[in-house]
């Protein structure tokens, strides 16, 4: 091949240019010469072109051979995964692809919202906003009260002061007059929380809340929220902002059963809405946020604290949005929180009816799992357990005692003295009567029958005794529990040092000696006396020491099984065993009813049937009973409590003229006085205490009724006897089950050994023959003979120095030597002197 042929390439004549397109530079007529590198590159390029032509020919030939035509060379419509990338980069969208996805998503969302908006219709006003009464019935089926939202008056927006209107806007939706009816950021936050199961958040504007109140319902679902949004967007085209705000103010719930700002102004300040000031309006705006709590700002310190904080928030917001100045805010703050007037009621809620309606209403709301607002929407027919005659008889007995003993106009000690009472059928748990106070119409809104802040004193001691009968007591360190009976003797002297199960003296930082020395109500030195005698005379020291030997857990569980609530029980202190806990009168009557009913406990209940719009609601069947306390234990406790009435502090209850078991209770410094007693048919508790409604905390009742000391044996027992006489009139006299034969039991170390012929101090029951009396019962020498529970000792436990199973407050798990006695610290708070 000539140089000319090489330079020009196969089939191409030489054009006089070099390999890079430049004119030849050699002599005229002489072809330009290529460098060695240029010749190599030219050869490589020629080889690649030849390879491509050969491969194309091969593909065409293959297509012909298999009957298919060669695919076109066009690119894919969506290049994903990306064909021009390798590895991970194939799966990373390009910016063009991302932009396309965003545009498509936004377009789809816009179209969806547009379609939803176009198809959404503003519904008619929800009929459920037309409130109904709730009707309560006595146990005989007659109407007790009709309670509903009858005090709802709609007002024009012009009747609400402009600054009060802005109180609500500042609290809920400051951009109301400029927004489209929704708050997108708030909506997204609320939808996220609801969809994820988190706390419900409104995220709602004034318009949305008006739509929810008037056109939809209170359900917290995403579907309802989306409807609310669409209607809120559309309703702005049908109604003016002023009409929407007027509808919101008239449809909102403010607590105290008040729907609408006019009813709220009357309920909280006894003024029409047009006379509200900015400070009062700020509080009303706050109530919409949490009505069931803030409605009690006049009487509940915690509610007032929450209301004050929210009120300050609204005023701060008023300054931020320039509706009042900072100086004006300071004037309102200096004037103080606008405390609402005491809650009033209609005429139907006079006397005890208010407390009965409140008790039954709370029971319904709990069992239907509905809130105040849902319940107050009305439509419920509530059949209660309350016996009209017994309620009136209980109130009459309290009134009689009050008129006879209390003279608050002439004796300052008698002022602010209060009473509460409850009566329960022990065979079913039905609450047949309550006394909650003078009445809602007398501005007394706290239900004293359900108060939880009044210590029960010595009326708690029967639970100590029941626990000791069931579980025994660790009388010797390291030994298993010994059997206890009412005849077991303990030291009744005043001021004795209290020990725990390990024999250690209990520490008390309030005692000058550093150790707990329990006091009785009197300085009498009783010596070692039986638990029966200590119960009769309400002596503290034997029962505090017994409780420590039995153990806090066993005593607490005994009280819980009988019917008390854990939330009302005091923590582990020596005073726990003689009544520092504060169960309600309802719970005390119910728990004593467990003893009256042979140990079978029924939960107390106040509602038998509920209908909503004529349809019976589930969940209101009578609670079933359970054997909470062994029947033998219940009978033994009843027998001891009969001794209290026969020859102890409860002798005033003998006036009933029937078999009665009961216990008096008086707390330290006479701050409360109780009598709880029962017959087989009825268990009733009565409590008296003194509390200034303007100052939290119980006050001493010294001097009340002209008495130097007020005991449960006095005025409370008088109320109890008067009521029970009337309530049981015409019913047959029933006896309690016979007392079990428990024998002498085991006494505290140091007690004198009983004489073999010494009779028991137990009185003979009318239903027990002399041969069955406790005095002829054999001595009990083992816990198993009593039926009490005790750990089975290991072989090493037979030694007097062997380790036991450990007491309720800890100790060696078994085996080994007895630990060296050391003072055991106790939680602060020694036992008060109670009677």
PDB file of N, CA and C in Angstrom, residues 137-140 142-144 353 356 384-395 432-433:
ATOM      1  N   UNK A 137     -84.620   8.639  88.453  1.00  0.00           N
ATOM      2  CA  UNK A 137     -85.757   8.017  89.108  1.00  0.00           C
ATOM      3  C   UNK A 137     -85.355   7.440  90.463  1.00  0.00           C
ATOM      4  N   UNK A 138     -86.282   7.536  91.434  1.00  0.00           N
ATOM      5  CA  UNK A 138     -86.097   6.843  92.704  1.00  0.00           C
ATOM      6  C   UNK A 138     -86.177   5.335  92.475  1.00  0.00           C
ATOM      7  N   UNK A 139     -85.834   4.580  93.502  1.00  0.00           N
ATOM      8  CA  UNK A 139     -85.863   3.117  93.377  1.00  0.00           C
ATOM      9  C   UNK A 139     -87.267   2.580  93.126  1.00  0.00           C
ATOM     10  N   UNK A 140     -88.306   3.351  93.498  1.00  0.00           N
ATOM     11  CA  UNK A 140     -89.680   2.894  93.261  1.00  0.00           C
ATOM     12  C   UNK A 140     -90.196   3.295  91.887  1.00  0.00           C
ATOM     13  N   UNK A 142     -90.531   6.372  90.650  1.00  0.00           N
ATOM     14  CA  UNK A 142     -91.022   7.752  90.552  1.00  0.00           C
ATOM     15  C   UNK A 142     -89.870   8.686  90.191  1.00  0.00           C
ATOM     16  N   UNK A 143     -90.216   9.824  89.595  1.00  0.00           N
ATOM     17  CA  UNK A 143     -89.191  10.758  89.125  1.00  0.00           C
ATOM     18  C   UNK A 143     -88.555  11.480  90.306  1.00  0.00           C
ATOM     19  N   UNK A 144     -87.243  11.452  90.351  1.00  0.00           N
ATOM     20  CA  UNK A 144     -86.489  12.182  91.372  1.00  0.00           C
ATOM     21  C   UNK A 144     -86.172  13.592  90.900  1.00  0.00           C
ATOM     22  N   UNK A 353     -81.248  15.833  96.878  1.00  0.00           N
ATOM     23  CA  UNK A 353     -81.364  15.413  95.480  1.00  0.00           C
ATOM     24  C   UNK A 353     -80.099  15.746  94.693  1.00  0.00           C
ATOM     25  N   UNK A 356     -77.543  13.079  95.297  1.00  0.00           N
ATOM     26  CA  UNK A 356     -77.954  11.811  94.697  1.00  0.00           C
ATOM     27  C   UNK A 356     -77.765  11.838  93.188  1.00  0.00           C
ATOM     28  N   UNK A 384     -82.195   4.747  89.793  1.00  0.00           N
ATOM     29  CA  UNK A 384     -81.225   4.664  90.877  1.00  0.00           C
ATOM     30  C   UNK A 384     -81.652   3.669  91.955  1.00  0.00           C
ATOM     31  N   UNK A 385     -80.742   3.425  92.869  1.00  0.00           N
ATOM     32  CA  UNK A 385     -81.011   2.539  94.018  1.00  0.00           C
ATOM     33  C   UNK A 385     -81.554   3.309  95.216  1.00  0.00           C
ATOM     34  N   UNK A 386     -81.670   4.619  95.112  1.00  0.00           N
ATOM     35  CA  UNK A 386     -81.988   5.438  96.279  1.00  0.00           C
ATOM     36  C   UNK A 386     -83.459   5.290  96.685  1.00  0.00           C
ATOM     37  N   UNK A 387     -83.657   4.962  97.934  1.00  0.00           N
ATOM     38  CA  UNK A 387     -84.985   4.824  98.511  1.00  0.00           C
ATOM     39  C   UNK A 387     -85.420   6.196  99.037  1.00  0.00           C
ATOM     40  N   UNK A 388     -86.488   6.734  98.459  1.00  0.00           N
ATOM     41  CA  UNK A 388     -86.905   8.093  98.799  1.00  0.00           C
ATOM     42  C   UNK A 388     -87.185   8.241 100.288  1.00  0.00           C
ATOM     43  N   UNK A 389     -87.861   7.264 100.869  1.00  0.00           N
ATOM     44  CA  UNK A 389     -88.206   7.356 102.286  1.00  0.00           C
ATOM     45  C   UNK A 389     -86.966   7.317 103.166  1.00  0.00           C
ATOM     46  N   UNK A 390     -86.040   6.422 102.842  1.00  0.00           N
ATOM     47  CA  UNK A 390     -84.827   6.308 103.661  1.00  0.00           C
ATOM     48  C   UNK A 390     -83.960   7.554 103.528  1.00  0.00           C
ATOM     49  N   UNK A 391     -83.893   8.136 102.333  1.00  0.00           N
ATOM     50  CA  UNK A 391     -83.136   9.378 102.160  1.00  0.00           C
ATOM     51  C   UNK A 391     -83.732  10.479 103.034  1.00  0.00           C
ATOM     52  N   UNK A 392     -85.034  10.592 103.014  1.00  0.00           N
ATOM     53  CA  UNK A 392     -85.694  11.615 103.839  1.00  0.00           C
ATOM     54  C   UNK A 392     -85.501  11.344 105.333  1.00  0.00           C
ATOM     55  N   UNK A 393     -85.528  10.055 105.724  1.00  0.00           N
ATOM     56  CA  UNK A 393     -85.347   9.713 107.140  1.00  0.00           C
ATOM     57  C   UNK A 393     -83.926  10.008 107.600  1.00  0.00           C
ATOM     58  N   UNK A 394     -82.948   9.767 106.744  1.00  0.00           N
ATOM     59  CA  UNK A 394     -81.567  10.066 107.109  1.00  0.00           C
ATOM     60  C   UNK A 394     -81.378  11.571 107.261  1.00  0.00           C
ATOM     61  N   UNK A 395     -81.907  12.339 106.320  1.00  0.00           N
ATOM     62  CA  UNK A 395     -81.792  13.797 106.399  1.00  0.00           C
ATOM     63  C   UNK A 395     -82.518  14.324 107.641  1.00  0.00           C
ATOM     64  N   UNK A 432     -78.794   2.789  99.502  1.00  0.00           N
ATOM     65  CA  UNK A 432     -80.211   3.129  99.639  1.00  0.00           C
ATOM     66  C   UNK A 432     -80.417   4.564 100.101  1.00  0.00           C
ATOM     67  N   UNK A 433     -79.417   5.159 100.760  1.00  0.00           N
ATOM     68  CA  UNK A 433     -79.575   6.532 101.240  1.00  0.00           C
ATOM     69  C   UNK A 433     -78.218   7.184 101.413  1.00  0.00           C
TER      70      UNK A 433
END
